[in-house]
GROMACS .gro file of C-alpha atoms in nm:
model
  273
    1UNK     CA    1   2.316   4.210  -1.255
    2UNK     CA    2   1.958   4.163  -1.138
    3UNK     CA    3   1.884   4.283  -0.806
    4UNK     CA    4   1.610   4.167  -0.592
    5UNK     CA    5   1.492   4.331  -0.263
    6UNK     CA    6   1.524   4.187   0.050
    7UNK     CA    7   1.125   4.180   0.108
    8UNK     CA    8   1.101   3.986  -0.234
    9UNK     CA    9   1.378   3.731  -0.171
   10UNK     CA   10   1.184   3.713   0.203
   11UNK     CA   11   0.867   3.647   0.034
   12UNK     CA   12   0.998   3.364  -0.214
   13UNK     CA   13   1.165   3.197   0.074
   14UNK     CA   14   0.855   3.197   0.287
   15UNK     CA   15   0.623   3.098  -0.006
   16UNK     CA   16   0.898   2.786  -0.076
   17UNK     CA   17   0.941   2.688   0.271
   18UNK     CA   18   0.509   2.678   0.303
   19UNK     CA   19   0.489   2.440  -0.021
   20UNK     CA   20   0.765   2.218   0.109
   21UNK     CA   21   0.598   2.182   0.449
   22UNK     CA   22   0.265   2.126   0.244
   23UNK     CA   23   0.400   1.857   0.048
   24UNK     CA   24   0.591   1.660   0.359
   25UNK     CA   25   0.404   1.438   0.563
   26UNK     CA   26   0.438   1.513   0.927
   27UNK     CA   27   0.611   1.261   1.150
   28UNK     CA   28   0.231   1.161   1.281
   29UNK     CA   29   0.110   1.123   0.924
   30UNK     CA   30   0.415   0.878   0.844
   31UNK     CA   31   0.385   0.681   1.157
   32UNK     CA   32   0.027   0.628   1.093
   33UNK     CA   33  -0.211   0.483   1.352
   34UNK     CA   34  -0.032   0.300   1.655
   35UNK     CA   35  -0.239  -0.008   1.638
   36UNK     CA   36  -0.144  -0.045   1.277
   37UNK     CA   37   0.218   0.036   1.371
   38UNK     CA   38   0.191  -0.232   1.632
   39UNK     CA   39   0.063  -0.494   1.388
   40UNK     CA   40   0.343  -0.433   1.164
   41UNK     CA   41   0.618  -0.420   1.439
   42UNK     CA   42   0.464  -0.783   1.561
   43UNK     CA   43   0.734  -1.038   1.590
   44UNK     CA   44   0.454  -1.315   1.509
   45UNK     CA   45   0.515  -1.188   1.101
   46UNK     CA   46   0.680  -1.399   0.906
   47UNK     CA   47   1.060  -1.353   0.879
   48UNK     CA   48   1.027  -1.379   0.485
   49UNK     CA   49   0.754  -1.084   0.504
   50UNK     CA   50   0.925  -0.897   0.739
   51UNK     CA   51   1.235  -0.876   0.542
   52UNK     CA   52   1.036  -0.717   0.263
   53UNK     CA   53   0.946  -0.393   0.450
   54UNK     CA   54   1.232  -0.211   0.330
   55UNK     CA   55   1.067  -0.242  -0.026
   56UNK     CA   56   0.713  -0.247   0.050
   57UNK     CA   57   0.691   0.057   0.342
   58UNK     CA   58   0.389  -0.063   0.492
   59UNK     CA   59   0.388   0.212   0.799
   60UNK     CA   60   0.378   0.470   0.531
   61UNK     CA   61   0.167   0.316   0.266
   62UNK     CA   62  -0.114   0.245   0.518
   63UNK     CA   63  -0.072   0.558   0.675
   64UNK     CA   64  -0.112   0.737   0.332
   65UNK     CA   65  -0.438   0.521   0.261
   66UNK     CA   66  -0.557   0.654   0.576
   67UNK     CA   67  -0.620   0.295   0.731
   68UNK     CA   68  -0.759   0.283   1.114
   69UNK     CA   69  -0.884   0.052   1.342
   70UNK     CA   70  -1.296   0.060   1.338
   71UNK     CA   71  -1.293   0.065   0.928
   72UNK     CA   72  -1.421  -0.193   0.706
   73UNK     CA   73  -1.126  -0.281   0.480
   74UNK     CA   74  -1.124  -0.483   0.159
   75UNK     CA   75  -0.813  -0.609   0.006
   76UNK     CA   76  -0.855  -0.743  -0.361
   77UNK     CA   77  -0.670  -1.040  -0.391
   78UNK     CA   78  -0.472  -1.102  -0.067
   79UNK     CA   79  -0.241  -1.368  -0.256
   80UNK     CA   80  -0.021  -1.521   0.000
   81UNK     CA   81  -0.139  -1.262   0.275
   82UNK     CA   82   0.141  -1.029   0.308
   83UNK     CA   83  -0.069  -0.733   0.366
   84UNK     CA   84  -0.350  -0.973   0.529
   85UNK     CA   85  -0.059  -1.044   0.782
   86UNK     CA   86  -0.084  -0.681   0.911
   87UNK     CA   87  -0.451  -0.598   0.876
   88UNK     CA   88  -0.641  -0.902   0.971
   89UNK     CA   89  -0.485  -0.864   1.349
   90UNK     CA   90  -0.502  -0.483   1.353
   91UNK     CA   91  -0.867  -0.486   1.264
   92UNK     CA   92  -0.969  -0.797   1.452
   93UNK     CA   93  -1.235  -0.689   1.691
   94UNK     CA   94  -1.201  -0.305   1.589
   95UNK     CA   95  -1.332  -0.301   1.257
   96UNK     CA   96  -1.356  -0.571   0.991
   97UNK     CA   97  -1.076  -0.719   0.738
   98UNK     CA   98  -1.224  -0.856   0.390
   99UNK     CA   99  -1.069  -1.032   0.152
  100UNK     CA  100  -1.190  -1.021  -0.227
  101UNK     CA  101  -1.000  -1.279  -0.405
  102UNK     CA  102  -1.078  -1.371  -0.793
  103UNK     CA  103  -1.362  -1.613  -0.812
  104UNK     CA  104  -1.128  -1.857  -1.003
  105UNK     CA  105  -1.093  -2.172  -0.851
  106UNK     CA  106  -0.735  -2.168  -0.817
  107UNK     CA  107  -0.719  -1.803  -0.675
  108UNK     CA  108  -1.017  -1.884  -0.435
  109UNK     CA  109  -0.871  -2.199  -0.289
  110UNK     CA  110  -0.511  -2.036  -0.247
  111UNK     CA  111  -0.649  -1.735  -0.025
  112UNK     CA  112  -0.890  -1.964   0.181
  113UNK     CA  113  -0.594  -2.200   0.242
  114UNK     CA  114  -0.381  -1.902   0.360
  115UNK     CA  115  -0.648  -1.767   0.575
  116UNK     CA  116  -0.731  -2.102   0.737
  117UNK     CA  117  -0.361  -2.160   0.831
  118UNK     CA  118  -0.352  -1.830   1.019
  119UNK     CA  119  -0.705  -1.874   1.177
  120UNK     CA  120  -0.560  -1.808   1.515
  121UNK     CA  121  -0.415  -1.498   1.453
  122UNK     CA  122  -0.666  -1.357   1.181
  123UNK     CA  123  -0.990  -1.465   1.327
  124UNK     CA  124  -1.289  -1.558   1.077
  125UNK     CA  125  -1.234  -1.337   0.793
  126UNK     CA  126  -1.506  -1.265   0.539
  127UNK     CA  127  -1.444  -1.387   0.189
  128UNK     CA  128  -1.638  -1.218  -0.110
  129UNK     CA  129  -1.483  -1.339  -0.440
  130UNK     CA  130  -1.449  -1.096  -0.711
  131UNK     CA  131  -1.605  -1.217  -1.049
  132UNK     CA  132  -1.580  -1.050  -1.380
  133UNK     CA  133  -1.911  -1.160  -1.528
  134UNK     CA  134  -2.116  -1.162  -1.186
  135UNK     CA  135  -2.270  -0.896  -0.976
  136UNK     CA  136  -2.082  -0.739  -0.677
  137UNK     CA  137  -2.164  -0.990  -0.368
  138UNK     CA  138  -2.004  -0.778  -0.100
  139UNK     CA  139  -2.277  -0.534   0.081
  140UNK     CA  140  -2.283  -0.209  -0.170
  141UNK     CA  141  -2.190   0.110   0.000
  142UNK     CA  142  -2.051  -0.044   0.355
  143UNK     CA  143  -1.693  -0.052   0.300
  144UNK     CA  144  -1.443   0.247   0.423
  145UNK     CA  145  -1.138   0.143   0.236
  146UNK     CA  146  -1.064  -0.067  -0.055
  147UNK     CA  147  -0.693  -0.179  -0.110
  148UNK     CA  148  -0.517  -0.331  -0.393
  149UNK     CA  149  -0.146  -0.420  -0.386
  150UNK     CA  150   0.048  -0.511  -0.728
  151UNK     CA  151  -0.280  -0.634  -0.897
  152UNK     CA  152  -0.408  -0.399  -1.105
  153UNK     CA  153  -0.170  -0.506  -1.385
  154UNK     CA  154  -0.263  -0.869  -1.361
  155UNK     CA  155  -0.655  -0.744  -1.411
  156UNK     CA  156  -0.560  -0.559  -1.721
  157UNK     CA  157  -0.349  -0.872  -1.862
  158UNK     CA  158  -0.695  -1.051  -1.841
  159UNK     CA  159  -0.874  -0.792  -2.043
  160UNK     CA  160  -0.968  -0.408  -2.038
  161UNK     CA  161  -1.337  -0.527  -1.931
  162UNK     CA  162  -1.206  -0.740  -1.632
  163UNK     CA  163  -1.022  -0.429  -1.517
  164UNK     CA  164  -1.332  -0.193  -1.558
  165UNK     CA  165  -1.558  -0.442  -1.369
  166UNK     CA  166  -1.326  -0.485  -1.087
  167UNK     CA  167  -1.288  -0.073  -1.058
  168UNK     CA  168  -1.651  -0.073  -1.066
  169UNK     CA  169  -1.699  -0.305  -0.815
  170UNK     CA  170  -1.472  -0.147  -0.572
  171UNK     CA  171  -1.670   0.176  -0.635
  172UNK     CA  172  -1.974   0.013  -0.570
  173UNK     CA  173  -1.836  -0.153  -0.254
  174UNK     CA  174  -1.724   0.165  -0.074
  175UNK     CA  175  -1.898   0.438   0.098
  176UNK     CA  176  -1.936   0.807  -0.026
  177UNK     CA  177  -1.629   0.949   0.096
  178UNK     CA  178  -1.453   0.622   0.115
  179UNK     CA  179  -1.094   0.568  -0.021
  180UNK     CA  180  -0.953   0.311  -0.282
  181UNK     CA  181  -0.580   0.264  -0.259
  182UNK     CA  182  -0.364   0.136  -0.507
  183UNK     CA  183  -0.016   0.032  -0.550
  184UNK     CA  184   0.134  -0.138  -0.879
  185UNK     CA  185   0.445  -0.172  -1.090
  186UNK     CA  186   0.495   0.182  -1.280
  187UNK     CA  187   0.568   0.198  -1.630
  188UNK     CA  188   0.686   0.522  -1.725
  189UNK     CA  189   0.486   0.747  -1.955
  190UNK     CA  190   0.705   0.766  -2.213
  191UNK     CA  191   0.727   0.402  -2.262
  192UNK     CA  192   0.538   0.162  -2.483
  193UNK     CA  193   0.168   0.109  -2.340
  194UNK     CA  194   0.190  -0.255  -2.533
  195UNK     CA  195   0.444  -0.351  -2.234
  196UNK     CA  196   0.152  -0.317  -1.997
  197UNK     CA  197   0.012  -0.642  -2.139
  198UNK     CA  198   0.333  -0.873  -2.083
  199UNK     CA  199   0.553  -0.697  -1.826
  200UNK     CA  200   0.406  -0.658  -1.520
  201UNK     CA  201   0.444  -0.279  -1.525
  202UNK     CA  202   0.160  -0.045  -1.596
  203UNK     CA  203   0.110   0.329  -1.651
  204UNK     CA  204  -0.028   0.584  -1.380
  205UNK     CA  205  -0.235   0.741  -1.657
  206UNK     CA  206  -0.400   0.376  -1.723
  207UNK     CA  207  -0.471   0.331  -1.372
  208UNK     CA  208  -0.601   0.679  -1.302
  209UNK     CA  209  -0.809   0.627  -1.642
  210UNK     CA  210  -0.982   0.311  -1.511
  211UNK     CA  211  -1.072   0.450  -1.164
  212UNK     CA  212  -1.212   0.796  -1.312
  213UNK     CA  213  -1.417   0.614  -1.533
  214UNK     CA  214  -1.567   0.373  -1.233
  215UNK     CA  215  -1.655   0.765  -1.064
  216UNK     CA  216  -1.355   0.802  -0.844
  217UNK     CA  217  -1.130   1.102  -0.826
  218UNK     CA  218  -0.761   1.127  -0.786
  219UNK     CA  219  -0.706   1.220  -0.432
  220UNK     CA  220  -0.317   1.209  -0.389
  221UNK     CA  221  -0.001   1.011  -0.480
  222UNK     CA  222   0.261   0.916  -0.266
  223UNK     CA  223   0.641   0.834  -0.397
  224UNK     CA  224   0.713   0.611  -0.087
  225UNK     CA  225   0.725   0.313  -0.283
  226UNK     CA  226   0.923   0.454  -0.584
  227UNK     CA  227   1.260   0.283  -0.684
  228UNK     CA  228   1.475   0.514  -0.909
  229UNK     CA  229   1.703   0.206  -0.970
  230UNK     CA  230   1.454   0.029  -1.149
  231UNK     CA  231   1.475   0.118  -1.523
  232UNK     CA  232   1.167  -0.080  -1.623
  233UNK     CA  233   1.319  -0.275  -1.920
  234UNK     CA  234   1.419  -0.615  -1.783
  235UNK     CA  235   1.422  -0.929  -1.996
  236UNK     CA  236   1.130  -1.116  -1.800
  237UNK     CA  237   0.952  -0.779  -1.705
  238UNK     CA  238   0.887  -0.684  -1.335
  239UNK     CA  239   0.959  -1.082  -1.241
  240UNK     CA  240   1.319  -1.008  -1.336
  241UNK     CA  241   1.343  -0.828  -1.029
  242UNK     CA  242   1.304  -0.979  -0.664
  243UNK     CA  243   1.132  -1.163  -0.513
  244UNK     CA  244   1.084  -1.369  -0.824
  245UNK     CA  245   1.408  -1.364  -0.988
  246UNK     CA  246   1.286  -1.544  -1.318
  247UNK     CA  247   1.621  -1.565  -1.462
  248UNK     CA  248   1.719  -1.789  -1.163
  249UNK     CA  249   2.112  -1.712  -1.098
  250UNK     CA  250   2.165  -1.493  -1.404
  251UNK     CA  251   2.285  -1.165  -1.262
  252UNK     CA  252   2.101  -1.231  -0.968
  253UNK     CA  253   2.340  -1.011  -0.760
  254UNK     CA  254   2.254  -0.709  -1.000
  255UNK     CA  255   1.892  -0.760  -0.975
  256UNK     CA  256   1.912  -0.776  -0.593
  257UNK     CA  257   2.101  -0.466  -0.578
  258UNK     CA  258   1.822  -0.284  -0.759
  259UNK     CA  259   1.567  -0.442  -0.502
  260UNK     CA  260   1.169  -0.472  -0.578
  261UNK     CA  261   1.029  -0.262  -0.859
  262UNK     CA  262   0.954   0.097  -0.883
  263UNK     CA  263   0.594   0.142  -0.744
  264UNK     CA  264   0.328   0.430  -0.800
  265UNK     CA  265   0.118   0.449  -0.477
  266UNK     CA  266  -0.228   0.608  -0.580
  267UNK     CA  267  -0.527   0.714  -0.353
  268UNK     CA  268  -0.858   0.753  -0.494
  269UNK     CA  269  -1.188   0.873  -0.352
  270UNK     CA  270  -1.555   0.785  -0.408
  271UNK     CA  271  -1.715   1.150  -0.396
  272UNK     CA  272  -1.959   1.214  -0.111
  273UNK     CA  273  -2.302   1.286  -0.241
   0.00000   0.00000   0.00000
C-alpha cells in the first residue's frame, strides 16, 4: 500500500480546487452584462425565439464573448434575426449593432426585410454586406466584436476561399484587441472531414485553422452550447435535428428528445499591436 502524507494530500486538494475555480465561470460572468440580460428577458422577443434559449444559451454565450453596451458589434449573417432581436435593442443608443449579411440578392434582401419589420425596436441598423470577391466596406479597425452563429459551415460549403475571405474581413473589421465569437455545429475530430462539405457539421480544428490563417489567436472555448446527445451522424446531417426536422414526421419524437445540435463556442482575439 502506498502512503501519502497529509501535507501532500492537502497540497493536491488545494491545487485541484484552485484549478476548478479557475475553469468555472463566476455567477457574474455567467449572467453577463445586465443590459444584455434584460434584452434577453424582454417579453417583446418572439415566443418562438425565446423557446430556443434552452438550446442557444444566449446569456452565457454573449457573456463568454464579452459583449457589452457601448461596443460596436458586427453580426455576420443575422439570418432570421434570432440574435438581432437581443443585440439590436441592447445596443440601441448604447453602442452600434451592425448587420453583415452576404451580398447575394437573396441573403441581403432577407436580412433587410427582417430589419425593416422590426425597425421600431431595432432602430436604424447599419448594413455592410459581405462579398467573397470585393473588398470589405465596413470601416477597418473600428469594431469591438464580430459574432457569427452557425455560419462557418455555410461559408466552407461555398469553398475554402470564401471562408478564408470572410475571416480576413472579420479580422480587418476589428480593432486590435477585438474579439471574434464563433458558434457552430461541431464535427468530432475523429470523423471524416468530408462531412464538412455536406452535413452542416464542422471540426473545431478547421475553424481554428481559418481563424489563425487570418491572424487571430484562440482565446478560449466554452462548452455551454454542447449537446452530448448529438451523435453527429444523422441521415440529413444537422438538419435532421430541430428546428429543421428535414425528415418531417419520421422519428420526429426521437430527434426532438435529442434537441438542437452539439455546438462549439470559440473566442478569438485580434492581437493588440
